Amino acid sequence: MTHQARASGSHGSLAVASLVFLAAGVVTAAAAEKKATDIVALEVGDIIAITDCFVLATAGNARHVRTVVEEVEAQLGILGEVKPLRVEGLDDATWVLMDYGHVVVHVFQPE
């Protein structure tokens, strides 16, 4: 699920959309499993060219943020060695961004 893997044509687009929804469902379930709150998946592909879906989740503290991030990575890894293109914000874990190409995950502490 990298940016380079974006398919063209209606059949390719349908396959990508299916993978995006599958990945977003796995992310939301993983976050819920680790007791994240305010979990929302937003389809943004029509307004943001760099990704198709944002998944947002809130965790209570830095340790909780890291726990949610680890579970998301583990569950998406089960889908077939899916790894993030980059992860930002793990140092202080107030807001972690996980970029999987078609899906970008934001896990953050409440302000």
mmCIF file of C-alpha atoms in Angstrom:
data_model
loop_
_atom_site.group_PDB
_atom_site.id
_atom_site.type_symbol
_atom_site.label_atom_id
_atom_site.label_comp_id
_atom_site.label_asym_id
_atom_site.label_seq_id
_atom_site.Cartn_x
_atom_site.Cartn_y
_atom_site.Cartn_z
ATOM 1 C CA MET A 1 0.000 0.000 0.000
ATOM 2 C CA THR A 2 2.559 2.577 -1.051
ATOM 3 C CA HIS A 3 2.038 5.709 -3.098
ATOM 4 C CA GLN A 4 3.763 3.936 -5.984
ATOM 5 C CA ALA A 5 1.197 1.125 -5.826
ATOM 6 C CA ARG A 6 -1.702 3.374 -6.781
ATOM 7 C CA ALA A 7 -3.550 1.681 -9.598
ATOM 8 C CA SER A 8 -5.144 3.375 -12.556
ATOM 9 C CA GLY A 9 -8.371 2.486 -14.278
ATOM 10 C CA SER A 10 -11.713 1.582 -12.759
ATOM 11 C CA HIS A 11 -10.788 -1.982 -11.769
ATOM 12 C CA GLY A 12 -7.533 -0.832 -10.186
ATOM 13 C CA SER A 13 -9.311 1.962 -8.363
ATOM 14 C CA LEU A 14 -11.872 -0.480 -7.000
ATOM 15 C CA ALA A 15 -9.125 -2.796 -5.755
ATOM 16 C CA VAL A 16 -7.302 0.103 -4.099
ATOM 17 C CA ALA A 17 -10.527 1.336 -2.494
ATOM 18 C CA SER A 18 -11.163 -2.150 -1.120
ATOM 19 C CA LEU A 19 -7.657 -2.294 0.353
ATOM 20 C CA VAL A 20 -8.057 1.175 1.851
ATOM 21 C CA PHE A 21 -11.323 0.217 3.554
ATOM 22 C CA LEU A 22 -9.802 -3.050 4.787
ATOM 23 C CA ALA A 23 -6.743 -1.275 6.188
ATOM 24 C CA ALA A 24 -8.864 1.462 7.791
ATOM 25 C CA GLY A 25 -11.035 -1.202 9.428
ATOM 26 C CA VAL A 26 -7.970 -3.010 10.757
ATOM 27 C CA VAL A 27 -6.571 0.262 12.118
ATOM 28 C CA THR A 28 -9.817 1.246 13.846
ATOM 29 C CA ALA A 29 -10.190 -2.242 15.356
ATOM 30 C CA ALA A 30 -6.568 -2.233 16.571
ATOM 31 C CA ALA A 31 -7.004 1.195 18.167
ATOM 32 C CA ALA A 32 -10.262 0.117 19.812
ATOM 33 C CA GLU A 33 -8.615 -3.079 21.087
ATOM 34 C CA LYS A 34 -6.085 -0.943 22.955
ATOM 35 C CA LYS A 35 -8.823 1.331 24.329
ATOM 36 C CA ALA A 36 -8.187 4.402 22.182
ATOM 37 C CA THR A 37 -11.126 6.801 22.076
ATOM 38 C CA ASP A 38 -12.654 9.168 19.530
ATOM 39 C CA ILE A 39 -11.661 6.824 16.689
ATOM 40 C CA VAL A 40 -12.670 8.203 13.299
ATOM 41 C CA ALA A 41 -11.862 7.113 9.752
ATOM 42 C CA LEU A 42 -12.184 9.890 7.183
ATOM 43 C CA GLU A 43 -12.210 9.347 3.445
ATOM 44 C CA VAL A 44 -10.105 12.242 2.127
ATOM 45 C CA GLY A 45 -8.973 11.039 -1.305
ATOM 46 C CA ASP A 46 -11.211 13.492 -3.161
ATOM 47 C CA ILE A 47 -9.722 16.509 -1.362
ATOM 48 C CA ILE A 48 -6.148 15.443 -0.554
ATOM 49 C CA ALA A 49 -4.055 13.977 -3.349
ATOM 50 C CA ILE A 50 -1.419 12.330 -1.129
ATOM 51 C CA THR A 51 -3.653 9.803 0.651
ATOM 52 C CA ASP A 52 -7.112 8.259 0.568
ATOM 53 C CA CYS A 53 -7.965 7.912 4.255
ATOM 54 C CA PHE A 54 -7.083 9.432 7.619
ATOM 55 C CA VAL A 55 -7.716 7.425 10.765
ATOM 56 C CA LEU A 56 -7.693 9.504 13.954
ATOM 57 C CA ALA A 57 -7.545 8.114 17.489
ATOM 58 C CA THR A 58 -7.002 9.588 20.935
ATOM 59 C CA ALA A 59 -4.904 7.954 23.657
ATOM 60 C CA GLY A 60 -4.642 9.163 27.248
ATOM 61 C CA ASN A 61 -0.877 9.511 27.660
ATOM 62 C CA ALA A 62 2.449 8.858 25.908
ATOM 63 C CA ARG A 63 2.557 5.216 26.942
ATOM 64 C CA HIS A 64 -0.987 4.686 25.688
ATOM 65 C CA VAL A 65 -0.134 6.377 22.361
ATOM 66 C CA ARG A 66 2.821 4.013 21.908
ATOM 67 C CA THR A 67 0.663 0.996 22.784
ATOM 68 C CA VAL A 68 -1.945 1.955 20.167
ATOM 69 C CA VAL A 69 0.780 2.592 17.555
ATOM 70 C CA GLU A 70 2.384 -0.789 18.256
ATOM 71 C CA GLU A 71 -0.978 -2.563 17.910
ATOM 72 C CA VAL A 72 -1.740 -0.807 14.623
ATOM 73 C CA GLU A 73 1.667 -1.841 13.258
ATOM 74 C CA ALA A 74 1.184 -5.420 14.448
ATOM 75 C CA GLN A 75 -2.316 -5.793 13.008
ATOM 76 C CA LEU A 76 -1.468 -4.236 9.646
ATOM 77 C CA GLY A 77 1.632 -6.425 9.517
ATOM 78 C CA ILE A 78 -0.625 -9.467 9.644
ATOM 79 C CA LEU A 79 -2.185 -8.302 6.352
ATOM 80 C CA GLY A 80 0.995 -9.210 4.522
ATOM 81 C CA GLU A 81 4.081 -7.460 5.803
ATOM 82 C CA VAL A 82 2.459 -4.033 5.536
ATOM 83 C CA LYS A 83 4.843 -1.507 7.083
ATOM 84 C CA PRO A 84 4.538 2.253 7.364
ATOM 85 C CA LEU A 85 6.449 4.385 4.884
ATOM 86 C CA ARG A 86 7.335 6.611 7.829
ATOM 87 C CA VAL A 87 6.400 7.186 11.442
ATOM 88 C CA GLU A 88 6.785 10.588 13.062
ATOM 89 C CA GLY A 89 6.348 11.768 16.634
ATOM 90 C CA LEU A 90 7.337 8.665 18.616
ATOM 91 C CA ASP A 91 9.979 10.561 20.601
ATOM 92 C CA ASP A 92 7.513 12.431 22.793
ATOM 93 C CA ALA A 93 4.390 10.492 21.686
ATOM 94 C CA THR A 94 2.002 13.407 22.067
ATOM 95 C CA TRP A 95 1.007 12.999 18.416
ATOM 96 C CA VAL A 96 2.195 10.127 16.238
ATOM 97 C CA LEU A 97 1.661 10.052 12.491
ATOM 98 C CA MET A 98 1.934 6.703 10.693
ATOM 99 C CA ASP A 99 2.009 6.981 6.906
ATOM 100 C CA TYR A 100 0.957 3.817 5.086
ATOM 101 C CA GLY A 101 0.507 5.543 1.738
ATOM 102 C CA HIS A 102 -3.209 5.170 1.081
ATOM 103 C CA VAL A 103 -3.965 5.349 4.815
ATOM 104 C CA VAL A 104 -2.454 7.838 7.272
ATOM 105 C CA VAL A 105 -2.962 7.152 10.968
ATOM 106 C CA HIS A 106 -2.879 9.882 13.625
ATOM 107 C CA VAL A 107 -2.750 8.830 17.281
ATOM 108 C CA PHE A 108 -2.591 11.692 19.732
ATOM 109 C CA GLN A 109 -3.146 12.725 23.308
ATOM 110 C CA PRO A 110 -6.020 15.048 24.149
ATOM 111 C CA GLU A 111 -4.957 18.665 24.550
#
